[in-house]
Coordinates of C-alpha atoms in Angstrom, one line a residue:
Chain A
M140 CA -2.6 20.2 -17.8
Q141 CA -1.2 16.9 -18.7
R142 CA 1.8 15.5 -16.9
E143 CA 4.3 13.5 -18.9
P144 CA 4.1 9.8 -18.7
I145 CA 6.7 8.2 -16.6
V146 CA 7.7 4.6 -16.0
S147 CA 9.9 3.2 -13.3
V148 CA 12.7 0.8 -14.4
I149 CA 14.2 -1.2 -11.6
G150 CA 17.1 -3.5 -11.3
P151 CA 20.4 -4.2 -9.7
G152 CA 23.6 -2.1 -9.9
E153 CA 25.6 -5.3 -10.9
A154 CA 24.1 -7.4 -13.6
V155 CA 25.1 -9.9 -16.2
Q156 CA 25.5 -8.7 -19.8
F157 CA 22.2 -10.3 -20.9
M158 CA 20.1 -8.3 -18.3
E159 CA 21.9 -5.1 -19.2
S160 CA 21.0 -5.9 -23.0
M161 CA 17.4 -6.2 -22.0
A162 CA 17.4 -3.1 -19.9
F163 CA 19.0 -1.1 -22.8
D164 CA 16.0 -2.4 -25.2
V165 CA 13.5 -1.3 -22.6
G166 CA 15.0 2.2 -22.3
R167 CA 15.0 2.6 -26.1
G168 CA 11.4 1.4 -26.3
L169 CA 10.4 3.8 -23.6
A170 CA 12.1 6.8 -25.4
E171 CA 10.4 5.7 -28.7
L172 CA 7.0 5.8 -27.0
G173 CA 7.7 9.4 -25.6
I174 CA 7.8 8.0 -22.0
T175 CA 10.3 9.5 -19.4
L176 CA 12.2 7.0 -17.5
V177 CA 12.8 7.1 -13.8
C178 CA 15.2 4.8 -12.0
G179 CA 17.6 4.6 -9.0
G180 CA 20.3 6.4 -11.1
G181 CA 23.1 3.9 -10.6
S182 CA 24.9 1.3 -12.7
G183 CA 24.2 -2.0 -14.0
V184 CA 20.5 -2.4 -15.2
M185 CA 19.8 1.4 -14.3
E186 CA 22.6 2.7 -16.4
A187 CA 22.0 0.4 -19.3
A188 CA 18.2 1.5 -19.4
C189 CA 19.1 5.2 -19.2
R190 CA 21.7 4.7 -22.0
G191 CA 19.1 3.1 -24.3
A192 CA 16.6 5.9 -23.5
R193 CA 19.2 8.7 -24.1
E194 CA 20.6 7.2 -27.4
Y195 CA 16.9 7.2 -28.7
G196 CA 16.0 10.8 -27.6
G197 CA 14.4 9.9 -24.3
R198 CA 14.5 11.7 -21.0
T199 CA 15.8 10.2 -17.6
I200 CA 15.5 10.8 -14.0
G201 CA 17.7 9.2 -11.5
I202 CA 16.5 9.2 -7.7
L203 CA 20.0 8.7 -6.0
P204 CA 20.6 7.1 -2.5
G205 CA 23.4 9.6 -2.0
A206 CA 23.5 13.3 -1.6
D207 CA 25.8 14.0 -4.5
P208 CA 24.3 14.4 -8.1
E209 CA 27.8 13.3 -9.4
E210 CA 27.0 9.9 -8.4
A211 CA 24.3 9.4 -11.0
N212 CA 25.1 7.4 -14.1
P213 CA 26.2 9.6 -17.1
Y214 CA 22.8 8.9 -19.0
V215 CA 20.8 10.5 -16.2
D216 CA 19.3 14.1 -17.2
I217 CA 17.8 15.0 -13.9
A218 CA 19.5 13.6 -10.8
I219 CA 17.5 13.8 -7.4
P220 CA 20.1 13.3 -4.8
T221 CA 18.1 12.3 -1.9
G222 CA 20.7 11.3 0.9
L223 CA 18.2 8.8 2.1
G224 CA 20.1 5.7 1.4
E225 CA 17.9 2.6 0.9
A226 CA 15.0 4.6 1.9
R227 CA 15.0 6.3 -1.4
N228 CA 13.6 3.0 -3.1
P229 CA 9.9 3.6 -2.5
L230 CA 10.4 6.9 -4.3
V231 CA 11.6 5.2 -7.2
V232 CA 8.6 3.1 -7.7
S233 CA 6.1 5.7 -6.5
S234 CA 7.3 8.1 -9.3
G235 CA 6.3 5.9 -12.2
Q236 CA 2.8 5.2 -13.4
L237 CA 3.9 1.6 -13.7
V238 CA 7.1 -0.5 -12.9
I239 CA 9.4 -2.7 -15.1
A240 CA 11.6 -4.9 -13.1
I241 CA 14.6 -6.4 -14.7
G242 CA 16.7 -8.9 -12.9
E243 CA 17.3 -9.8 -9.3
G244 CA 19.0 -8.3 -6.1
Y245 CA 17.8 -7.5 -2.8
G246 CA 17.3 -3.9 -3.5
T247 CA 15.2 -4.6 -6.5
L248 CA 13.2 -7.0 -4.4
S249 CA 12.5 -4.3 -1.9
E250 CA 11.3 -2.0 -4.8
V251 CA 9.0 -4.9 -6.2
A252 CA 7.5 -5.2 -2.7
Y253 CA 6.8 -1.5 -2.3
A254 CA 5.4 -1.2 -5.9
L255 CA 3.0 -4.2 -5.2
R256 CA 2.0 -2.6 -1.8
L257 CA 1.1 0.6 -3.5
R258 CA -0.9 -1.5 -6.1
K259 CA 1.4 -0.4 -9.0
H260 CA 1.1 -2.6 -12.0
V261 CA 4.9 -4.4 -12.1
I262 CA 6.0 -6.0 -15.2
G263 CA 8.8 -8.4 -14.7
L264 CA 11.8 -9.5 -16.8
G265 CA 13.9 -12.3 -15.3
T266 CA 13.2 -10.9 -11.9
W267 CA 12.0 -12.4 -8.6
A268 CA 9.0 -14.7 -8.7
I269 CA 6.7 -13.0 -6.4
P270 CA 2.9 -13.3 -6.8
G271 CA 1.4 -10.3 -8.3
I272 CA 4.0 -9.6 -10.9
D273 CA 3.1 -9.6 -14.5
E274 CA 5.8 -11.5 -16.3
A275 CA 7.0 -10.6 -19.6
V276 CA 9.1 -12.9 -21.9
S277 CA 11.1 -10.2 -23.7
P278 CA 11.7 -6.4 -23.9
A279 CA 9.2 -6.2 -26.6
D280 CA 6.6 -8.0 -24.6
A281 CA 7.3 -5.8 -21.5
L282 CA 6.9 -2.7 -23.7
E283 CA 3.7 -3.9 -25.2
K284 CA 2.3 -4.6 -21.7
A285 CA 3.4 -1.2 -20.5
S286 CA 1.8 0.5 -23.6
A287 CA -1.5 -1.3 -23.1
A288 CA -1.5 -0.5 -19.4
L289 CA -0.9 3.2 -20.0
G290 CA -3.5 3.3 -22.9
L291 CA -0.9 4.2 -25.5
S292 CA -0.9 2.7 -29.1
I293 CA 2.6 1.1 -29.8
Chain B
M507 CA 27.4 14.1 -20.6
Q508 CA 26.2 17.4 -19.4
R509 CA 23.1 17.5 -17.0
E510 CA 20.5 20.2 -17.4
P511 CA 20.9 23.1 -15.1
I512 CA 18.4 23.1 -12.1
V513 CA 17.5 25.7 -9.5
S514 CA 15.5 25.0 -6.3
V515 CA 12.7 27.5 -5.6
I516 CA 11.4 27.3 -2.0
G517 CA 8.7 29.3 -0.3
P518 CA 5.5 28.8 1.7
G519 CA 2.1 27.2 0.3
E520 CA 0.2 30.1 1.5
A521 CA 1.6 33.5 0.4
V522 CA 0.4 37.0 -0.2
Q523 CA -0.1 38.3 -3.8
F524 CA 3.1 40.1 -3.7
M525 CA 5.2 37.1 -3.0
E526 CA 3.4 35.1 -5.6
S527 CA 4.0 37.8 -8.0
M528 CA 7.8 37.7 -7.3
A529 CA 7.7 33.9 -7.6
F530 CA 6.0 34.0 -10.9
D531 CA 8.7 36.5 -12.2
V532 CA 11.5 34.1 -10.9
G533 CA 9.8 31.1 -12.5
R534 CA 9.5 32.9 -15.9
G535 CA 13.2 34.1 -15.7
L536 CA 14.5 30.6 -15.1
A537 CA 12.5 29.4 -18.0
E538 CA 14.0 32.1 -20.1
L539 CA 17.6 31.1 -19.1
G540 CA 16.8 27.4 -19.8
I541 CA 17.0 26.4 -16.3
T542 CA 14.7 23.5 -14.8
L543 CA 12.8 24.6 -11.8
V544 CA 12.6 22.2 -9.0
C545 CA 10.2 22.9 -5.9
G546 CA 8.0 21.2 -3.3
G547 CA 5.2 20.9 -5.9
G548 CA 2.6 22.8 -3.7
S549 CA 0.6 25.8 -3.8
G550 CA 1.4 29.5 -3.0
V551 CA 5.0 30.4 -4.0
M552 CA 5.7 27.0 -5.5
E553 CA 2.6 27.1 -7.8
A554 CA 3.1 30.8 -8.8
A555 CA 6.9 29.9 -9.7
C556 CA 5.9 26.8 -11.7
R557 CA 3.3 28.8 -13.6
G558 CA 6.0 31.4 -14.6
A559 CA 8.1 28.8 -15.8
R560 CA 5.6 26.9 -17.7
E561 CA 4.1 29.8 -19.4
Y562 CA 7.4 30.7 -20.8
G563 CA 8.5 27.2 -21.9
G564 CA 10.3 26.2 -18.9
R565 CA 10.3 22.8 -17.2
T566 CA 9.2 22.0 -13.7
I567 CA 9.8 19.4 -11.1
G568 CA 7.8 18.9 -7.9
I569 CA 9.1 16.8 -5.1
L570 CA 5.8 16.2 -3.2
P571 CA 5.4 15.4 0.7
G572 CA 2.5 12.9 -0.1
A573 CA 2.3 9.8 -2.0
D574 CA -0.2 10.9 -4.7
P575 CA 1.1 12.6 -7.8
E576 CA -2.3 14.2 -8.2
E577 CA -1.3 16.5 -5.1
A578 CA 1.1 18.4 -7.4
N579 CA 0.0 21.8 -8.6
P580 CA -1.1 21.9 -12.2
Y581 CA 2.1 23.5 -13.4
V582 CA 4.4 20.5 -12.3
D583 CA 5.7 18.5 -15.3
I584 CA 7.4 15.9 -13.2
A585 CA 5.9 14.9 -9.9
I586 CA 8.0 12.9 -7.6
P587 CA 5.6 11.8 -4.9
T588 CA 7.8 10.8 -1.9
G589 CA 5.5 10.1 0.9
L590 CA 8.0 11.4 3.1
G591 CA 6.0 14.3 4.6
E592 CA 8.2 17.1 5.8
A593 CA 11.4 14.8 5.4
R594 CA 11.0 15.6 1.7
N595 CA 12.3 19.1 2.3
P596 CA 16.1 18.3 2.1
L597 CA 15.5 16.7 -1.3
V598 CA 13.9 19.9 -2.7
V599 CA 17.3 21.9 -1.9
S600 CA 19.7 19.1 -2.7
S601 CA 18.3 18.8 -6.2
G602 CA 19.1 22.3 -7.3
Q603 CA 22.5 23.7 -8.0
L604 CA 21.5 26.7 -6.0
V605 CA 18.3 27.9 -4.1
I606 CA 16.1 30.8 -4.2
A607 CA 14.0 31.4 -1.2
I608 CA 10.9 33.5 -1.6
G609 CA 8.9 34.6 1.5
E610 CA 8.6 33.0 5.0
G611 CA 7.0 30.0 6.7
Y612 CA 8.5 27.3 8.9
G613 CA 8.8 24.8 6.2
T614 CA 10.8 27.3 4.3
L615 CA 13.0 27.9 7.1
S616 CA 13.7 24.3 7.4
E617 CA 14.8 24.3 3.7
V618 CA 16.9 27.4 4.1
A619 CA 18.6 25.6 7.0
Y620 CA 19.2 22.4 5.0
A621 CA 20.5 24.3 2.1
L622 CA 23.2 26.2 4.2
R623 CA 24.1 23.1 5.9
L624 CA 24.8 21.6 2.5
R625 CA 26.8 24.7 1.8
K626 CA 24.4 25.7 -1.1
H627 CA 24.1 29.3 -2.3
V628 CA 20.9 30.4 -1.0
I629 CA 19.4 33.7 -2.7
G630 CA 16.7 35.2 -0.6
L631 CA 13.7 37.6 -1.7
G632 CA 11.7 38.6 1.4
T633 CA 12.6 35.6 3.5
W634 CA 14.1 34.8 6.8
A635 CA 17.0 36.9 8.0
I636 CA 19.3 34.0 8.5
P637 CA 23.2 34.7 8.4
G638 CA 24.6 33.2 5.2
I639 CA 21.7 34.1 2.9
D640 CA 22.5 36.3 -0.2
E641 CA 19.7 38.7 -0.2
A642 CA 18.3 39.9 -3.5
V643 CA 16.2 43.1 -3.9
S644 CA 14.1 41.9 -6.7
P645 CA 13.3 39.0 -8.9
A646 CA 15.6 40.5 -11.7
D647 CA 18.4 41.0 -9.0
A648 CA 17.9 37.3 -7.9
L649 CA 18.1 36.0 -11.4
E650 CA 21.1 37.9 -12.0
K651 CA 22.9 36.5 -9.0
A652 CA 21.7 33.0 -9.9
S653 CA 23.1 33.5 -13.6
A654 CA 26.4 34.6 -12.2
A655 CA 26.7 31.9 -9.7
L656 CA 25.9 29.3 -12.4
G657 CA 28.2 30.8 -15.0
L658 CA 25.4 31.7 -17.4
S659 CA 25.3 35.1 -19.3
I660 CA 21.9 36.7 -18.7
Chain C
M975 CA -1.5 2.0 28.6
Q976 CA 0.6 5.0 29.4
R977 CA 3.6 5.6 27.2
E978 CA 6.6 7.0 28.8
P979 CA 7.2 10.8 28.7
I980 CA 9.8 11.7 26.1
V981 CA 11.5 15.1 25.4
S982 CA 13.6 16.0 22.3
V983 CA 16.8 17.8 23.0
I984 CA 18.4 19.4 19.9
G985 CA 21.6 21.3 19.3
P986 CA 24.8 21.2 17.4
G987 CA 27.3 18.5 17.2
E988 CA 30.2 21.1 17.8
A989 CA 29.5 23.3 20.7
V990 CA 31.4 25.5 23.3
Q991 CA 32.0 24.3 26.8
F992 CA 29.3 26.6 28.2
M993 CA 26.7 25.2 25.9
E994 CA 27.7 21.6 26.7
S995 CA 27.5 22.4 30.4
M996 CA 23.8 23.5 29.9
A997 CA 23.1 20.5 27.9
F998 CA 24.5 18.2 30.6
D999 CA 22.3 20.0 33.3
V1000 CA 19.2 19.6 31.1
G1001 CA 19.9 15.9 30.5
R1002 CA 20.4 15.5 34.3
G1003 CA 17.2 17.4 34.9
L1004 CA 15.2 15.2 32.5
A1005 CA 16.5 11.9 34.2
E1006 CA 15.5 13.3 37.5
L1007 CA 12.0 13.8 36.2
G1008 CA 11.9 10.4 34.9
I1009 CA 11.6 11.7 31.3
T1010 CA 13.3 9.8 28.4
L1011 CA 15.7 11.9 26.3
V1012 CA 15.7 11.5 22.6
C1013 CA 18.2 13.3 20.3
G1014 CA 20.3 12.9 17.2
G1015 CA 22.7 10.7 18.9
G1016 CA 25.7 12.7 17.8
S1017 CA 28.5 14.6 19.7
G1018 CA 28.6 18.2 21.2
V1019 CA 25.2 19.3 22.7
M1020 CA 23.7 15.9 22.1
E1021 CA 26.5 13.8 23.9
A1022 CA 26.5 16.3 26.8
A1023 CA 22.8 15.8 27.3
C1024 CA 22.8 12.2 26.9
R1025 CA 25.8 12.0 29.4
G1026 CA 23.9 14.2 32.0
A1027 CA 20.9 11.8 31.6
R1028 CA 23.0 8.6 31.9
E1029 CA 24.9 9.6 34.9
Y1030 CA 21.6 10.4 36.8
G1031 CA 19.9 7.1 35.8
G1032 CA 18.0 8.5 32.8
R1033 CA 17.3 6.7 29.4
T1034 CA 18.5 8.0 26.0
I1035 CA 17.4 7.4 22.5
G1036 CA 19.5 8.5 19.6
I1037 CA 18.1 8.8 16.0
L1038 CA 21.2 8.8 13.9
P1039 CA 21.8 10.2 10.5
G1040 CA 23.8 7.2 9.4
A1041 CA 23.2 3.6 9.0
D1042 CA 25.7 2.3 11.5
P1043 CA 24.6 2.1 15.4
E1044 CA 28.2 2.5 16.3
E1045 CA 28.1 6.1 15.3
A1046 CA 25.9 7.0 18.3
N1047 CA 27.7 8.8 21.1
P1048 CA 28.7 6.5 24.1
Y1049 CA 25.7 7.7 26.3
V1050 CA 22.9 6.5 23.9
D1051 CA 21.0 3.5 25.2
I1052 CA 18.9 3.0 22.1
A1053 CA 20.4 3.8 18.7
I1054 CA 18.0 4.1 15.8
P1055 CA 20.3 4.2 12.8
T1056 CA 18.2 5.7 10.0
G1057 CA 20.6 6.1 7.1
L1058 CA 18.5 9.1 6.2
G1059 CA 21.1 11.9 6.6
E1060 CA 19.8 15.1 7.3
A1061 CA 16.2 13.9 6.6
R1062 CA 16.3 12.2 10.0
N1063 CA 16.0 15.7 11.6
P1064 CA 12.2 15.8 11.5
L1065 CA 12.1 12.3 13.4
V1066 CA 14.1 13.7 16.3
V1067 CA 11.6 16.5 17.0
S1068 CA 8.5 14.5 16.3
S1069 CA 9.5 11.7 18.7
G1070 CA 9.4 14.1 21.8
Q1071 CA 6.3 15.7 23.6
L1072 CA 8.3 18.9 23.5
V1073 CA 11.6 20.2 22.4
I1074 CA 14.5 21.9 24.2
A1075 CA 17.0 23.5 21.6
I1076 CA 20.5 24.5 23.1
G1077 CA 22.8 26.4 20.9
E1078 CA 22.8 27.3 17.3
G1079 CA 23.8 25.5 14.0
Y1080 CA 22.1 25.0 10.6
G1081 CA 20.9 21.5 11.5
T1082 CA 19.5 22.7 14.8
L1083 CA 17.8 25.5 12.9
S1084 CA 16.1 23.0 10.6
E1085 CA 14.9 21.0 13.7
V1086 CA 13.5 24.2 15.2
A1087 CA 11.7 25.0 12.1
Y1088 CA 10.1 21.4 12.0
A1089 CA 9.2 21.5 15.4
L1090 CA 7.4 24.8 15.1
R1091 CA 5.7 23.5 12.0
L1092 CA 4.5 20.5 13.9
R1093 CA 3.1 23.0 16.5
K1094 CA 5.5 21.5 19.2
H1095 CA 6.3 23.5 22.3
V1096 CA 9.9 24.6 21.7
I1097 CA 11.9 25.8 24.7
G1098 CA 15.0 27.6 23.7
L1099 CA 18.4 28.0 25.5
G1100 CA 20.8 30.2 23.7
T1101 CA 19.5 29.1 20.3
W1102 CA 18.2 30.9 17.2
A1103 CA 15.9 34.0 17.8
I1104 CA 12.9 32.7 15.8
P1105 CA 9.4 33.8 16.6
G1106 CA 7.5 31.0 18.3
I1107 CA 10.3 29.8 20.7
D1108 CA 9.8 30.0 24.4
E1109 CA 13.0 31.3 25.6
A1110 CA 14.4 30.1 28.9
V1111 CA 17.2 31.8 30.8
S1112 CA 18.8 28.7 32.4
P1113 CA 18.7 25.0 32.3
A1114 CA 16.6 25.0 35.5
D1115 CA 14.1 27.5 33.9
A1116 CA 13.9 25.2 30.8
L1117 CA 13.3 22.3 33.1
E1118 CA 10.6 24.1 34.8
K1119 CA 8.8 25.2 31.7
A1120 CA 9.0 21.5 30.4
S1121 CA 7.5 20.2 33.6
A1122 CA 4.7 22.7 33.5
A1123 CA 4.1 21.9 29.9
L1124 CA 4.0 18.2 30.4
G1125 CA 1.8 18.5 33.6
L1126 CA 4.5 17.1 35.9
S1127 CA 5.3 18.6 39.4
I1128 CA 9.0 19.4 39.5
Chain D
M63 CA 29.4 1.4 27.5
Q64 CA 27.2 -1.4 26.6
R65 CA 23.9 -0.6 24.6
E66 CA 20.9 -2.9 25.3
P67 CA 20.3 -5.8 22.9
I68 CA 17.6 -5.0 20.3
V69 CA 15.9 -7.4 17.9
S70 CA 13.5 -6.4 15.1
V71 CA 10.2 -8.3 14.7
I72 CA 8.6 -7.7 11.4
G73 CA 5.2 -9.0 10.0
P74 CA 2.0 -7.8 8.5
G75 CA -0.7 -5.6 10.2
E76 CA -3.3 -8.2 9.3
A77 CA -2.7 -11.8 10.3
V78 CA -4.4 -14.9 11.0
Q79 CA -4.6 -16.0 14.5
F80 CA -1.9 -18.6 14.3
M81 CA 0.7 -16.0 13.1
E82 CA -0.3 -13.6 16.0
S83 CA 0.0 -16.5 18.5
M84 CA 3.5 -17.1 17.3
A85 CA 4.4 -13.4 17.3
F86 CA 3.1 -13.2 21.0
D87 CA 5.4 -16.2 21.9
V88 CA 8.5 -14.5 20.2
G89 CA 7.7 -11.3 22.1
R90 CA 7.6 -13.1 25.4
G91 CA 10.7 -15.0 24.7
L92 CA 12.6 -11.8 23.8
A93 CA 11.3 -10.2 27.0
E94 CA 12.7 -13.2 29.2
L95 CA 16.0 -12.9 27.3
G96 CA 16.1 -9.1 28.4
I97 CA 16.0 -8.1 24.7
T98 CA 14.2 -4.9 23.6
L99 CA 11.9 -5.4 20.7
V100 CA 11.6 -3.1 17.9
C101 CA 8.9 -3.3 15.2
G102 CA 6.7 -1.0 12.9
G103 CA 4.4 -0.2 15.9
G104 CA 1.1 -1.3 14.0
S105 CA -1.4 -4.0 14.5
G106 CA -1.5 -7.8 13.7
V107 CA 1.8 -9.5 14.0
M108 CA 3.5 -6.3 15.5
E109 CA 0.9 -5.8 18.2
A110 CA 1.0 -9.4 19.1
A111 CA 4.6 -9.3 19.6
C112 CA 4.5 -6.2 21.5
R113 CA 1.8 -7.5 23.7
G114 CA 3.9 -10.7 24.5
A115 CA 6.9 -8.6 25.4
R116 CA 5.0 -6.2 27.5
E117 CA 3.2 -8.9 29.5
Y118 CA 6.4 -10.5 30.4
G119 CA 8.3 -7.4 31.4
G120 CA 10.0 -6.5 28.2
R121 CA 10.4 -3.2 26.4
T122 CA 9.1 -2.2 23.0
I123 CA 9.7 0.4 20.4
G124 CA 7.5 1.2 17.6
I125 CA 8.8 3.0 14.4
L126 CA 5.6 4.3 12.8
P127 CA 4.8 5.2 9.4
G128 CA 2.8 8.4 10.4
A129 CA 3.6 11.5 12.2
D130 CA 1.2 10.9 15.1
P131 CA 2.5 8.7 18.2
E132 CA -1.2 7.8 19.0
E133 CA -1.1 5.6 15.9
A134 CA 1.1 3.0 17.7
N135 CA -0.4 0.0 19.1
P136 CA -1.1 0.0 22.9
Y137 CA 1.8 -2.1 23.7
V138 CA 4.5 0.2 22.3
D139 CA 6.6 1.8 25.1
I140 CA 8.6 4.2 22.8
A141 CA 7.0 5.5 19.7
I142 CA 9.0 7.1 17.0
P143 CA 6.4 8.7 14.7
T144 CA 8.5 9.2 11.3
G145 CA 5.9 10.6 9.0
L146 CA 8.0 8.6 6.4
G147 CA 5.3 6.2 5.1
E148 CA 6.6 3.1 3.8
A149 CA 10.1 4.6 3.7
R150 CA 10.2 4.0 7.6
N151 CA 10.6 0.2 6.7
P152 CA 14.4 0.2 6.4
L153 CA 14.7 1.9 9.8
V154 CA 12.7 -1.0 11.5
V155 CA 15.4 -3.5 10.3
S156 CA 18.4 -1.3 10.7
S157 CA 17.4 -0.8 14.4
G158 CA 17.8 -4.4 15.4
Q159 CA 20.8 -6.6 15.7
L160 CA 19.0 -9.2 13.9
V161 CA 15.4 -9.7 12.4
I162 CA 12.7 -12.2 13.1
A163 CA 10.1 -12.4 10.3
I164 CA 6.8 -13.6 11.0
G165 CA 4.1 -14.2 8.2
E166 CA 3.9 -12.6 4.7
G167 CA 2.6 -9.2 3.3
Y168 CA 4.4 -6.8 0.8
G169 CA 5.6 -4.7 3.5
T170 CA 7.0 -7.5 5.2
L171 CA 8.7 -8.4 2.0
S172 CA 10.2 -5.1 1.7
E173 CA 11.7 -5.3 5.0
V174 CA 13.1 -8.8 4.5
A175 CA 14.8 -7.5 1.3
Y176 CA 16.3 -4.4 3.1
A177 CA 17.6 -6.7 6.0
L178 CA 19.2 -9.1 3.6
R179 CA 20.8 -6.4 1.7
L180 CA 22.1 -5.0 4.9
R181 CA 23.6 -8.4 5.6
K182 CA 21.5 -8.8 8.7
H183 CA 20.8 -12.2 10.1
V184 CA 17.1 -12.9 9.2
I185 CA 15.2 -15.6 11.0
G186 CA 11.9 -16.5 9.4
L187 CA 8.6 -17.9 10.7
G188 CA 6.0 -18.9 8.1
T189 CA 7.4 -15.8 6.1
W190 CA 8.4 -15.5 2.3
A191 CA 10.8 -18.2 0.7
I192 CA 13.7 -15.8 0.0
P193 CA 17.1 -17.2 -0.3
G194 CA 19.2 -16.0 2.6
I195 CA 16.4 -16.4 5.3
D196 CA 17.3 -18.7 8.1
E197 CA 14.1 -20.5 8.5
A198 CA 12.8 -21.6 12.1
V199 CA 10.3 -24.2 12.7
S200 CA 8.6 -22.7 15.8
P201 CA 9.0 -19.6 18.1
A202 CA 11.1 -21.6 20.4
D203 CA 13.5 -22.4 17.5
A204 CA 13.5 -18.8 16.4
L205 CA 14.5 -17.7 19.8
E206 CA 17.1 -20.4 20.1
K207 CA 18.6 -19.1 16.8
A208 CA 18.5 -15.6 17.9
S209 CA 20.1 -16.2 21.4
A210 CA 22.9 -18.1 19.6
A211 CA 23.4 -15.4 17.0
L212 CA 23.7 -12.7 19.8
G213 CA 25.9 -14.9 21.9
L214 CA 23.4 -15.2 24.8
S215 CA 22.7 -18.4 26.7
I216 CA 19.0 -19.2 26.8

């Protein structure tokens, strides 16, 4: 059987409007491609991406640092309340077939590092300049790179 | 927004035919109630429950001990490859609104213990005799108890 | 090189005086045998065992559920603040060469289950009646069983 | 009671001779200051730092990714076999009062990110150029910075 395609979207819980706008567009694009979005389930970039996905019919998973599912942002369909704190970060990136990183923040940096260590394809949008990241210039460019990597036609 | 109802099904990766048959019936019943099933993603009771769910149109999540999504049983829709080993057990029970425990095994015992510590409602079918478990006499009885606890009409 | 012998002592954070007294005696005995004690670093049985160890010159490690080392009881020499919540329980038992379980509680039950799953020798003092536990009748008996299992002369 | 001072040393499991030499000197210096060293317990920078500490009478803790204490390098006194895989990285940095990062590698980058997120003082020796790191020019400089931060006289 085929499992559904899943992409990790990572980014900080506090983000400027411009970053959230890009995250919304990435979430929307993943939904339109029929891809499930997995993220850390929090606010900021995570919430904007989930909102974009949900408003366009997509599905969203939030892997939460805390033990309470109510901590998830309101656009998370499936909440995984880990209770692991920051140690949940590796799970966020290991759950996606590839990773789209939007914006900066030390938590995001730890996720980028884990993803690269796991030899995941990491597409970056205004994120840390770490060797190994495939930099995109716009949400559309990031989605095109993701589609190509997953073998989907956009 | 409303998150989808999720129930954890726990049980050993090696189980006798009778236990697997009960797990299949529980998975089927959850699917018919529109409830998403979350489990450890492995074989035995976990696989039988996922198969029951999938064959009746339900959705399944597997929270895996390893880091490789391919370790999930073939009836898992969404694989969360944690890489945490046995430390993923608390996540399996914290992700469901209640827990149905089928059969014995030390891994299952650890999950029952976690669930009771989290003050989750634990419905037991042929599982460890631990104070605090709500014992069911059949898959139908377990599903009825689950429906009542979740406020669903069966 | 030889690593120092380490024994895990597990038990609830709230315990009756009698259990704490047994835990103190176990901690003392481990110190007298030159064995480092590892536990969950909390109160109750954990604190009593650490106090027994420290008062008789032993060393103690606390693997904490929270992220703050100050949460450790005052008799912990080395605090490992995991931030993992209940998912730190497997670490407590995997860090010892064998496990001494004192008293009951669902957290303790999860640790007993993990230890048995890891095929660790589990010595029980007034703990859950789970098949596979080696029951001791007193702290002295538990220490004798531990010494024999570790190949030490008491 | 006073807990013993502990410093985290992080760095890759494969490192050039020069990095290992710096790690050895840092381990030696920590031992001479009476500071316990905590690391990931592996090879490369971790092993060199542990060797430096042990050869000068210091104590070493290894928080291992795997479940087997035998995976620790031979200079680890106390092995904590977590079985958590990469999710053990936050524990390595949370266990020290400050962090000394030597060399690069994605695992090291994730640890630097966690440490900065936890607002730990991170002293860098030939490591990633991430804002927030306190860069040292030599092992002696790193040890001086560490002593000053811990309020010790060198």
